[in-house]
Amino acid sequence: MNFEEHAAKPLLAEAGIAIPEGAVAEDSAAAAGIAARLGPVVVKAQVPAGKRGKAGGIRPADTPEEVAQAAEAILGMTIGGHQVEKVLVESRADIARELYAAVLNDPASRSPLVMFSTRGGMDIEEVAASEPAAVRRLVVDITSGFDKTQAEDLLSGLDLGSAGAAAAEVLAKLYALYRARDAELVEINPLVVTGDGRVVALDCKLALDDGALPRQGDLAEAGAPEPMTGLEARGRELGLRYIELDGPVGVLANGAGLTMTTMDAVVHCGGRPANFLEIGGEAYTKATAALELVLANPRVESLVVNFCGAFARCDVMTEGVVAAWETLKPEIPVFFSIHGTGEDEAVALLKERLDMEPFDLMDDAVKAAIEAAR
Amino acid sequence: MIVRQQDRVLVQGITGRQGSFWTERMQAYGTRVVGGVNPKKAGSEHCGVPVFASAREAMDQGGFDASVLFIPPLAAKDAALDAIEAGAKTLVMLTEFVPVQDVMAILAAARAHGCCVVGPNTAGLVTPGECFVGIMPGFNENIFQPGRIGVISRSGSLGTLLCLNLVRAGFGQSAFIGIGGDPVSGTTMREALERLDADERTDAVVLVGEIGGAKEEEAADYAAGMAKPVVAFIAGRASPPGKKMGHAGAIVMGDQGTHASKKAAFEAAGVRVLDMPSGVGPALSAALAG
């Protein structure tokens, strides 16, 4: 789950990392009102996407009138596919130097990774490519953790002057935040040194591990909702992973790998899938709800049901589909391929209740569904 | 990470619905299940084997080699550490949605204790004709037959489909290793490939990957130096751009993670990449003949 800047920064402040004073506004009058008490500010689009500055979504403003104009221009913009509905109005910092700090889950080392750079405010991958010496990294032993002493070691020799100690402290606090909140990634870019020598987080990107949300209390409520269609939202409510696409061939399969592959097969054989919908894992008993969801998409003209049961039992999934079919009585053609756990029972069920035979090969079920959708 | 018939298997979470269902199937196939764990039912018997309060107790009272976890996500860390600290040689973590930082802590403990973790979010391990550990249909003869092809898969369902296509083409499997679908895994595709490369009963390997992460690219690096033929299928070519990776995550991944990147890495390493899973039989026949 991603957090917009205005939702992430209070967590930095809680962790003891300085942030500029500011507040969120949803219209230009409110933005001007905030600016009236702050003086020179920056008006920043709030969307869970990068490249806001390049898109014109971050603007400095000196007077309440300028702030109102900036907010007017930014609100309603679309950045990275997200419509801007709020702006963050923040005190403008006196920037002497821009740094970069991040802690993230690193699949390669299977450990937390702490990163720091003296070239903040830029794309960190560009810095890493053009000036690798400016980026410091440390793979952390999660059992022993990461404290200020290790942070000082990581930053040693980096010419940070008097800001070095404060920067090390920020890194240690950032690691503590990453651990306490089950972050996948927490990144401050830029982390600035001000004219009077303070170290302040001017931006923050935060992604939490969805698997850990149940133990993070109310934190999920502050996260940014993913943009989704009506059907995708319904899928989410039902606990199903559903993605709406623009083709006519409905896809229902179990497991992420097999569902992606069924979509790949539709495309490979010259068709276009209508959706991604997987009912593997614990969702395999939800076949009835899943089928209703697939059929609710008006573009669907045929359906391929592809089950390869491992944990998910084909008999349970097929029972769900057949029951839904008997209730909904859809008029579109459906083509099955069924193998794996519970296969014999599932095939017998299909024969008895719908008088249908599954295709032996997924390829043939997919080809038949594409043909029927033409 | 290859299970053998003599391996003594402990089932943590044996008394649950899924734990019971799969324990019975493992036993029927020949897996040597020596006990289960449920602190609330310690001292009783389930599926014909004793239920212990902990993996530690199971180790003290007879011992085990491998443990398999039917444990909910937020309880998985404690259960895994129990098994690792008790001395499990292999730990099969089936659970999906285990917090990644918990997984990292489990893997750190496993490194310290010399335990091989498979998963999390794996469907498990199958050695056809001997035993299976996990939630794969090892008992289905259309899908698993003893043979000489090693299979490594991130996905249980897609791995099942590839195994089905192998059997249909007249091949059998020396071992199925489900590495799981999580970003951080106890056994990577490369580590599983190294194991099968060293396995005398394996003539060739099928890699079943998918978009995201860099496991396929790492495996390709190793495959480049292998004498045994390797073929691969990568799911997700037709998928829309998935979950957005964080900015700093992107630097760790570089340009890795797309179908195109993985296909290019495999092909540069001499690994044949299949268009469709049904092509696995002909591709292997050609590779083994060449």
Coordinates of C-alpha atoms in Angstrom, one line a residue, chain A:
Chain A
M1 CA 0.0 0.0 0.0
N2 CA 1.4 3.4 -1.1
F3 CA 1.2 6.5 1.0
E4 CA 1.0 10.0 -0.4
E5 CA 3.5 12.5 0.9
H6 CA 1.0 14.2 3.3
A7 CA 0.1 10.9 4.8
A8 CA 3.7 9.6 5.1
K9 CA 5.3 12.7 6.6
P10 CA 3.5 12.6 9.9
L11 CA 5.1 9.2 10.4
L12 CA 8.5 10.7 9.9
A13 CA 7.7 13.4 12.4
E14 CA 6.5 10.7 14.9
A15 CA 9.8 8.9 14.4
G16 CA 11.7 12.1 15.3
I17 CA 12.7 13.3 11.8
A18 CA 12.1 17.0 11.1
I19 CA 9.6 17.9 8.4
P20 CA 8.4 21.4 7.2
E21 CA 5.3 22.9 8.7
G22 CA 2.3 22.6 6.4
A23 CA -1.2 21.4 5.8
V24 CA -3.4 19.8 3.1
A25 CA -6.0 21.8 1.1
E26 CA -8.6 20.6 -1.3
D27 CA -9.4 24.0 -2.9
S28 CA -7.5 27.2 -3.7
A29 CA -9.1 29.3 -0.9
A30 CA -8.0 26.8 1.8
A31 CA -4.5 26.7 0.3
A32 CA -4.3 30.5 0.5
G33 CA -5.5 30.4 4.1
I34 CA -2.7 28.0 5.0
A35 CA -0.1 30.1 3.3
A36 CA -1.3 33.2 5.1
R37 CA 0.2 31.9 8.3
L38 CA 3.3 30.2 6.8
G39 CA 4.9 32.9 4.5
P40 CA 6.7 31.7 1.4
V41 CA 5.6 28.1 0.6
V42 CA 5.7 25.3 -1.9
V43 CA 2.4 23.9 -3.2
K44 CA 2.6 20.2 -4.0
A45 CA 0.2 17.9 -5.8
Q46 CA -0.7 14.9 -3.6
V47 CA -0.8 11.7 -5.7
P48 CA 0.9 8.3 -5.2
A49 CA 3.2 8.8 -8.2
G50 CA 6.7 10.1 -8.9
K51 CA 7.7 12.8 -11.3
R52 CA 5.4 15.4 -9.8
G53 CA 7.8 18.2 -10.3
K54 CA 8.4 17.4 -14.0
A55 CA 4.6 17.3 -14.5
G56 CA 4.2 20.8 -13.1
G57 CA 2.7 19.5 -9.9
I58 CA 5.1 21.3 -7.5
R59 CA 5.2 25.1 -7.5
P60 CA 6.8 27.7 -5.2
A61 CA 4.5 30.7 -4.2
D62 CA 5.3 33.8 -2.1
T63 CA 1.9 35.4 -1.4
P64 CA -1.6 33.9 -0.6
E65 CA -2.7 35.1 -4.1
E66 CA 0.2 33.2 -5.8
V67 CA -0.7 30.2 -3.6
A68 CA -4.3 30.3 -4.7
Q69 CA -3.2 30.5 -8.4
A70 CA -0.7 27.6 -8.0
A71 CA -3.4 25.5 -6.2
E72 CA -5.9 26.3 -8.9
A73 CA -3.5 25.2 -11.6
I74 CA -2.5 22.0 -9.8
L75 CA -5.8 20.7 -8.6
G76 CA -7.5 18.7 -11.3
M77 CA -4.2 17.8 -13.1
T78 CA -3.6 14.2 -13.9
I79 CA -0.2 12.9 -12.9
G80 CA 0.9 9.3 -13.4
G81 CA -2.8 8.4 -14.1
H82 CA -4.0 9.9 -10.8
Q83 CA -6.2 13.0 -10.7
V84 CA -5.0 15.6 -8.2
E85 CA -7.6 16.2 -5.5
K86 CA -5.4 17.7 -2.8
V87 CA -2.4 19.8 -2.5
L88 CA 0.1 20.0 0.4
V89 CA 1.0 23.6 1.3
E90 CA 4.3 23.7 3.1
S91 CA 6.8 26.2 4.4
R92 CA 9.6 26.7 1.9
A93 CA 12.9 25.6 3.2
D94 CA 16.2 27.5 2.8
I95 CA 18.0 24.7 1.0
A96 CA 21.8 24.6 1.3
R97 CA 22.3 21.0 0.2
E98 CA 20.1 18.1 -1.0
L99 CA 20.7 14.5 0.2
Y100 CA 19.0 11.1 -0.3
A101 CA 18.0 8.5 2.3
A102 CA 16.1 5.2 2.0
V103 CA 15.5 1.9 3.7
L104 CA 13.9 -0.9 1.8
N105 CA 13.3 -4.7 1.5
D106 CA 16.0 -6.0 -0.8
P107 CA 15.1 -9.3 -2.4
A108 CA 18.6 -9.9 -3.7
S109 CA 20.2 -10.0 -0.2
R110 CA 16.9 -11.1 1.5
S111 CA 17.7 -8.4 4.0
P112 CA 16.9 -4.7 4.7
L113 CA 19.0 -2.3 2.6
V114 CA 19.9 1.2 3.8
M115 CA 20.8 3.7 1.1
F116 CA 22.2 7.2 1.3
S117 CA 23.5 9.6 -1.3
T118 CA 25.0 13.1 -1.3
R119 CA 23.2 13.8 -4.6
G120 CA 19.6 14.2 -3.4
G121 CA 16.7 15.7 -5.4
M122 CA 17.6 13.6 -8.5
D123 CA 16.5 10.2 -9.8
I124 CA 18.5 7.9 -7.6
E125 CA 19.0 5.4 -10.4
E126 CA 20.6 8.1 -12.5
V127 CA 23.0 9.0 -9.7
A128 CA 23.8 5.3 -9.2
A129 CA 24.6 4.9 -12.9
S130 CA 26.6 8.2 -13.4
E131 CA 28.3 8.6 -10.1
P132 CA 28.2 5.3 -8.2
A133 CA 30.7 6.7 -5.5
A134 CA 28.0 9.1 -4.4
V135 CA 25.7 6.3 -3.3
R136 CA 26.3 4.3 -0.1
R137 CA 24.5 1.1 0.6
L138 CA 24.5 -1.3 3.6
V139 CA 22.8 -4.7 3.8
V140 CA 21.5 -4.9 7.3
D141 CA 21.5 -8.0 9.5
I142 CA 17.8 -7.8 10.5
T143 CA 18.6 -9.8 13.7
S144 CA 21.0 -7.2 15.1
G145 CA 19.5 -4.1 13.4
F146 CA 20.9 -0.8 12.4
D147 CA 21.8 2.0 14.8
K148 CA 23.4 5.5 14.8
T149 CA 26.9 4.1 15.1
Q150 CA 26.5 2.0 12.0
A151 CA 24.9 4.9 10.2
E152 CA 28.0 7.1 11.1
D153 CA 30.2 4.3 9.7
L154 CA 28.1 4.2 6.5
L155 CA 28.4 8.0 6.0
S156 CA 32.1 8.3 7.0
G157 CA 34.2 10.1 4.4
L158 CA 31.2 11.7 2.6
D159 CA 32.1 15.3 3.3
L160 CA 28.8 16.2 5.1
G161 CA 30.5 18.6 7.4
S162 CA 28.6 19.5 10.5
A163 CA 25.4 17.9 9.1
G164 CA 27.0 14.4 9.2
A165 CA 25.8 13.6 12.8
A166 CA 22.3 14.7 12.1
A167 CA 22.1 12.8 8.8
A168 CA 23.3 9.6 10.6
E169 CA 20.6 10.1 13.2
V170 CA 18.0 10.5 10.5
L171 CA 19.1 7.2 8.9
A172 CA 18.9 5.3 12.2
K173 CA 15.4 6.8 12.9
L174 CA 14.3 5.9 9.3
Y175 CA 15.4 2.3 9.9
A176 CA 13.4 2.2 13.2
L177 CA 10.3 3.5 11.3
Y178 CA 10.8 1.0 8.5
R179 CA 10.8 -1.8 11.1
A180 CA 8.0 -0.6 13.3
R181 CA 5.7 0.1 10.4
D182 CA 6.5 -3.0 8.2
A183 CA 7.5 -0.7 5.3
E184 CA 8.6 -2.2 2.0
L185 CA 10.2 1.1 1.2
V186 CA 10.6 4.4 3.0
E187 CA 12.5 7.0 1.0
I188 CA 13.4 10.7 1.7
N189 CA 14.3 12.5 -1.5
P190 CA 15.4 15.2 -0.9
L191 CA 16.6 15.2 2.6
V192 CA 17.9 18.7 2.9
V193 CA 20.5 20.6 4.9
T194 CA 19.1 24.1 5.5
G195 CA 21.0 27.3 5.6
D196 CA 21.0 27.2 9.4
G197 CA 22.3 23.6 9.4
R198 CA 19.2 21.7 10.2
V199 CA 18.4 18.4 8.4
V200 CA 14.8 18.3 7.2
A201 CA 12.8 15.8 5.1
L202 CA 11.3 17.7 2.2
D203 CA 9.6 14.7 0.6
C204 CA 8.7 11.2 1.6
K205 CA 7.7 8.1 -0.3
L206 CA 6.3 5.2 1.8
A207 CA 5.1 1.8 0.7
L208 CA 3.8 -0.6 3.4
D209 CA 3.8 -4.4 3.1
D210 CA 0.2 -5.4 2.5
G211 CA 0.8 -8.7 4.3
A212 CA 1.6 -6.8 7.5
L213 CA -1.4 -4.4 7.4
P214 CA -3.5 -6.5 9.8
R215 CA -0.9 -5.8 12.6
Q216 CA -0.6 -2.1 11.8
G217 CA -3.8 -0.9 13.4
D218 CA -5.5 2.0 11.7
L219 CA -2.5 2.9 9.5
A220 CA -4.1 1.4 6.4
E221 CA -6.8 4.1 6.5
A222 CA -4.2 6.7 5.8
G223 CA -2.9 4.9 2.7
A224 CA -3.7 6.0 -0.9
P225 CA -6.6 4.0 -2.4
E226 CA -5.5 2.3 -5.7
P227 CA -7.4 3.6 -8.7
M228 CA -9.8 0.9 -9.8
T229 CA -12.9 0.4 -11.9
G230 CA -16.3 -0.4 -10.3
L231 CA -15.9 -4.1 -11.0
E232 CA -12.3 -4.1 -9.6
A233 CA -13.6 -2.5 -6.4
R234 CA -16.3 -5.1 -6.2
G235 CA -13.6 -7.8 -6.6
R236 CA -11.6 -6.2 -3.8
E237 CA -14.6 -6.3 -1.5
L238 CA -15.1 -10.0 -2.2
G239 CA -11.4 -10.7 -1.6
L240 CA -10.7 -11.6 -5.2
R241 CA -7.8 -10.3 -7.3
Y242 CA -9.6 -9.0 -10.4
I243 CA -8.2 -6.7 -13.1
E244 CA -10.5 -5.4 -15.9
L245 CA -9.1 -5.5 -19.4
D246 CA -10.6 -4.5 -22.7
G247 CA -11.0 -7.8 -24.7
P248 CA -14.0 -10.1 -25.1
V249 CA -12.6 -13.4 -23.7
G250 CA -13.4 -13.8 -20.0
V251 CA -10.7 -15.6 -18.0
L252 CA -11.2 -17.6 -14.8
A253 CA -8.3 -19.6 -13.4
N254 CA -6.7 -20.6 -10.2
G255 CA -3.3 -19.2 -9.0
A256 CA -1.6 -16.1 -10.2
G257 CA 0.9 -18.0 -12.5
L258 CA -1.8 -20.0 -14.2
T259 CA -4.1 -17.0 -14.6
M260 CA -1.4 -14.9 -16.2
T261 CA -0.6 -17.9 -18.4
T262 CA -4.2 -18.3 -19.5
M263 CA -4.2 -14.6 -20.5
D264 CA -0.9 -15.1 -22.3
A265 CA -2.4 -18.0 -24.2
V266 CA -5.4 -15.9 -25.3
V267 CA -3.1 -13.3 -26.7
H268 CA -0.7 -15.9 -28.2
C269 CA -3.6 -17.5 -30.1
G270 CA -4.8 -14.2 -31.5
G271 CA -7.5 -13.1 -28.9
R272 CA -7.8 -10.5 -26.3
P273 CA -8.6 -11.2 -22.6
A274 CA -11.4 -9.4 -20.8
N275 CA -9.9 -9.7 -17.3
F276 CA -7.4 -11.2 -14.9
L277 CA -9.2 -13.1 -12.1
E278 CA -7.5 -15.7 -10.0
I279 CA -9.1 -17.8 -7.3
G280 CA -6.1 -19.6 -6.0
G281 CA -4.9 -19.7 -2.4
E282 CA -7.6 -19.2 0.1
A283 CA -10.0 -17.8 -2.5
Y284 CA -10.7 -21.1 -4.2
T285 CA -14.0 -21.5 -2.5
K286 CA -15.2 -18.2 -4.0
A287 CA -15.8 -19.5 -7.5
T288 CA -19.5 -18.5 -7.5
A289 CA -18.7 -14.9 -6.6
A290 CA -15.8 -14.9 -9.1
L291 CA -18.0 -16.1 -12.0
E292 CA -20.6 -13.4 -11.3
L293 CA -17.8 -10.8 -11.4
V294 CA -16.5 -12.0 -14.8
L295 CA -19.9 -12.1 -16.3
A296 CA -20.8 -8.6 -14.9
N297 CA -18.3 -7.2 -17.5
P298 CA -20.5 -6.3 -20.5
R299 CA -17.6 -6.8 -22.9
V300 CA -17.4 -10.6 -22.1
E301 CA -18.6 -12.7 -25.1
S302 CA -17.1 -16.0 -24.1
L303 CA -15.4 -17.6 -21.1
V304 CA -12.4 -19.9 -20.6
V305 CA -12.2 -21.6 -17.2
N306 CA -8.8 -23.1 -16.6
F307 CA -8.2 -25.0 -13.4
C308 CA -5.0 -26.8 -12.5
G309 CA -5.5 -27.7 -8.9
A310 CA -2.7 -27.9 -6.4
F311 CA -3.8 -26.4 -3.1
A312 CA -7.0 -25.2 -4.8
R313 CA -9.3 -28.2 -5.3
C314 CA -10.8 -28.5 -8.8
D315 CA -13.9 -30.2 -7.4
V316 CA -14.6 -27.3 -5.0
M317 CA -13.9 -24.6 -7.7
T318 CA -16.0 -26.5 -10.3
E319 CA -18.9 -26.9 -7.9
G320 CA -18.9 -23.1 -7.4
V321 CA -18.8 -22.4 -11.1
V322 CA -21.5 -24.9 -11.9
A323 CA -23.8 -23.6 -9.1
A324 CA -23.4 -20.1 -10.3
W325 CA -24.0 -21.2 -13.9
E326 CA -27.3 -22.9 -12.9
T327 CA -28.4 -19.7 -11.0
L328 CA -27.2 -17.0 -13.5
K329 CA -28.0 -19.0 -16.7
P330 CA -25.6 -16.9 -18.8
E331 CA -26.0 -17.1 -22.5
I332 CA -22.3 -16.9 -23.4
P333 CA -20.4 -20.0 -24.3
V334 CA -17.9 -21.4 -21.8
F335 CA -14.9 -23.7 -22.3
F336 CA -13.2 -25.7 -19.5
S337 CA -9.9 -27.3 -19.0
I338 CA -9.5 -29.1 -15.6
H339 CA -6.5 -30.9 -14.2
G340 CA -5.0 -31.6 -10.8
T341 CA -6.3 -32.0 -7.3
G342 CA -10.0 -33.2 -7.4
E343 CA -9.9 -33.5 -11.2
D344 CA -12.0 -36.7 -11.5
E345 CA -14.8 -35.4 -9.3
A346 CA -14.8 -32.1 -11.1
V347 CA -15.1 -33.6 -14.5
A348 CA -17.9 -35.9 -13.4
L349 CA -19.7 -32.9 -11.9
L350 CA -19.4 -30.9 -15.1
K351 CA -20.8 -33.9 -17.1
E352 CA -23.7 -34.5 -14.7
R353 CA -24.8 -30.9 -14.1
L354 CA -24.0 -29.0 -17.3
D355 CA -23.6 -31.9 -19.7
M356 CA -20.2 -30.6 -20.7
E357 CA -16.7 -32.1 -21.2
P358 CA -13.6 -30.2 -20.5
F359 CA -10.9 -29.8 -23.1
D360 CA -7.8 -31.8 -22.4
L361 CA -5.4 -29.0 -23.3
M362 CA -5.7 -25.4 -22.1
D363 CA -4.6 -24.3 -25.6
D364 CA -7.8 -25.9 -27.2
A365 CA -10.1 -24.4 -24.6
V366 CA -8.6 -21.0 -25.2
K367 CA -8.8 -21.3 -29.0
A368 CA -12.5 -22.3 -28.8
A369 CA -13.2 -19.3 -26.5
I370 CA -11.5 -16.9 -28.9
E371 CA -13.4 -18.4 -31.9
A372 CA -16.7 -18.1 -30.0
A373 CA -16.0 -14.4 -29.2
R374 CA -15.5 -13.5 -32.8

